[in-house]
Amino acid sequence: MRYLVQAPRVDFNGEVAGVRFADGAATLDTADQMPALGYFQRAGYVLAPLDEPAEQPTKPTPKARQRAAETEQGAQQ
């Protein structure tokens, strides 16, 4: 996932935690720079997601499995 990172100073040009800033902004890719993300969160940098988060597959709960089984039984009758 990628984030837009905004430094506390809008005129900052340089490198922090291995991430290069220009005019107070940088792009962070968590595939390469996950430790930097934690640092920026703790240090109060503004982070804005640039990508849609990947949907996490969910496992059905026991109650959902029971409802599905009941629905299937009703359809068979």
Short mmCIF file of C-alpha atoms in Angstrom, two decimals:
data_model
loop_
_atom_site.label_atom_id
_atom_site.label_comp_id
_atom_site.label_asym_id
_atom_site.label_seq_id
_atom_site.Cartn_x
_atom_site.Cartn_y
_atom_site.Cartn_z
CA MET A 1 0.00 0.00 0.00
CA ARG A 2 1.21 3.50 -0.74
CA TYR A 3 0.79 6.62 1.40
CA LEU A 4 1.27 10.32 0.88
CA VAL A 5 3.33 11.54 3.84
CA GLN A 6 3.26 15.21 4.82
CA ALA A 7 6.08 16.50 7.00
CA PRO A 8 5.40 18.92 9.85
CA ARG A 9 7.25 21.59 7.83
CA VAL A 10 5.80 22.22 4.35
CA ASP A 11 9.15 23.52 3.09
CA PHE A 12 11.16 20.46 4.18
CA ASN A 13 13.44 18.93 1.54
CA GLY A 14 15.50 15.96 2.64
CA GLU A 15 15.37 12.39 3.85
CA VAL A 16 13.72 10.98 6.97
CA ALA A 17 13.71 7.26 7.83
CA GLY A 18 14.95 6.46 4.33
CA VAL A 19 12.10 8.35 2.64
CA ARG A 20 12.89 11.33 0.40
CA PHE A 21 10.78 14.49 0.92
CA ALA A 22 10.34 17.40 -1.49
CA ASP A 23 8.41 20.50 -0.40
CA GLY A 24 7.23 18.69 2.73
CA ALA A 25 5.70 15.68 0.95
CA ALA A 26 6.78 12.15 0.09
CA THR A 27 5.31 8.91 -1.17
CA LEU A 28 5.81 5.85 1.02
CA ASP A 29 5.41 2.28 -0.23
CA THR A 30 4.85 -0.16 2.64
CA ALA A 31 6.20 -3.02 0.50
CA ASP A 32 9.67 -1.45 0.84
CA GLN A 33 9.40 0.93 3.79
CA MET A 34 7.12 -0.56 6.46
CA PRO A 35 9.32 0.51 9.43
CA ALA A 36 9.18 4.11 8.18
CA LEU A 37 5.36 4.01 8.29
CA GLY A 38 5.44 3.24 12.02
CA TYR A 39 7.93 6.03 12.62
CA PHE A 40 5.83 8.60 10.74
CA GLN A 41 2.70 7.55 12.65
CA ARG A 42 4.44 7.93 16.02
CA ALA A 43 6.12 11.21 15.05
CA GLY A 44 2.87 12.92 14.03
CA TYR A 45 3.31 13.10 10.26
CA VAL A 46 0.08 13.29 8.24
CA LEU A 47 -0.52 10.07 6.28
CA ALA A 48 -3.06 9.70 3.48
CA PRO A 49 -3.60 6.36 1.71
CA LEU A 50 -3.05 6.51 -2.05
CA ASP A 51 -4.31 2.99 -2.80
CA GLU A 52 -7.51 1.22 -1.92
CA PRO A 53 -6.79 -1.28 0.86
CA ALA A 54 -6.91 -4.89 -0.29
CA GLU A 55 -10.04 -6.64 0.87
CA GLN A 56 -9.28 -9.22 3.51
CA PRO A 57 -11.11 -12.52 3.07
CA THR A 58 -13.26 -13.27 6.07
CA LYS A 59 -14.14 -16.63 7.52
CA PRO A 60 -17.82 -17.23 8.22
CA THR A 61 -18.69 -17.20 11.90
CA PRO A 62 -20.25 -20.30 13.46
CA LYS A 63 -23.61 -18.51 13.49
CA ALA A 64 -23.32 -17.67 9.77
CA ARG A 65 -22.42 -21.29 8.97
CA GLN A 66 -25.46 -22.46 10.96
CA ARG A 67 -27.77 -20.05 9.09
CA ALA A 68 -26.35 -21.21 5.74
CA ALA A 69 -26.92 -24.85 6.69
CA GLU A 70 -30.51 -24.11 7.78
CA THR A 71 -31.17 -22.24 4.53
CA GLU A 72 -29.76 -25.14 2.52
CA GLN A 73 -31.91 -27.65 4.44
CA GLY A 74 -35.01 -25.54 3.82
CA ALA A 75 -34.25 -25.39 0.09
CA GLN A 76 -33.91 -29.19 -0.08
CA GLN A 77 -37.33 -29.81 1.53
#
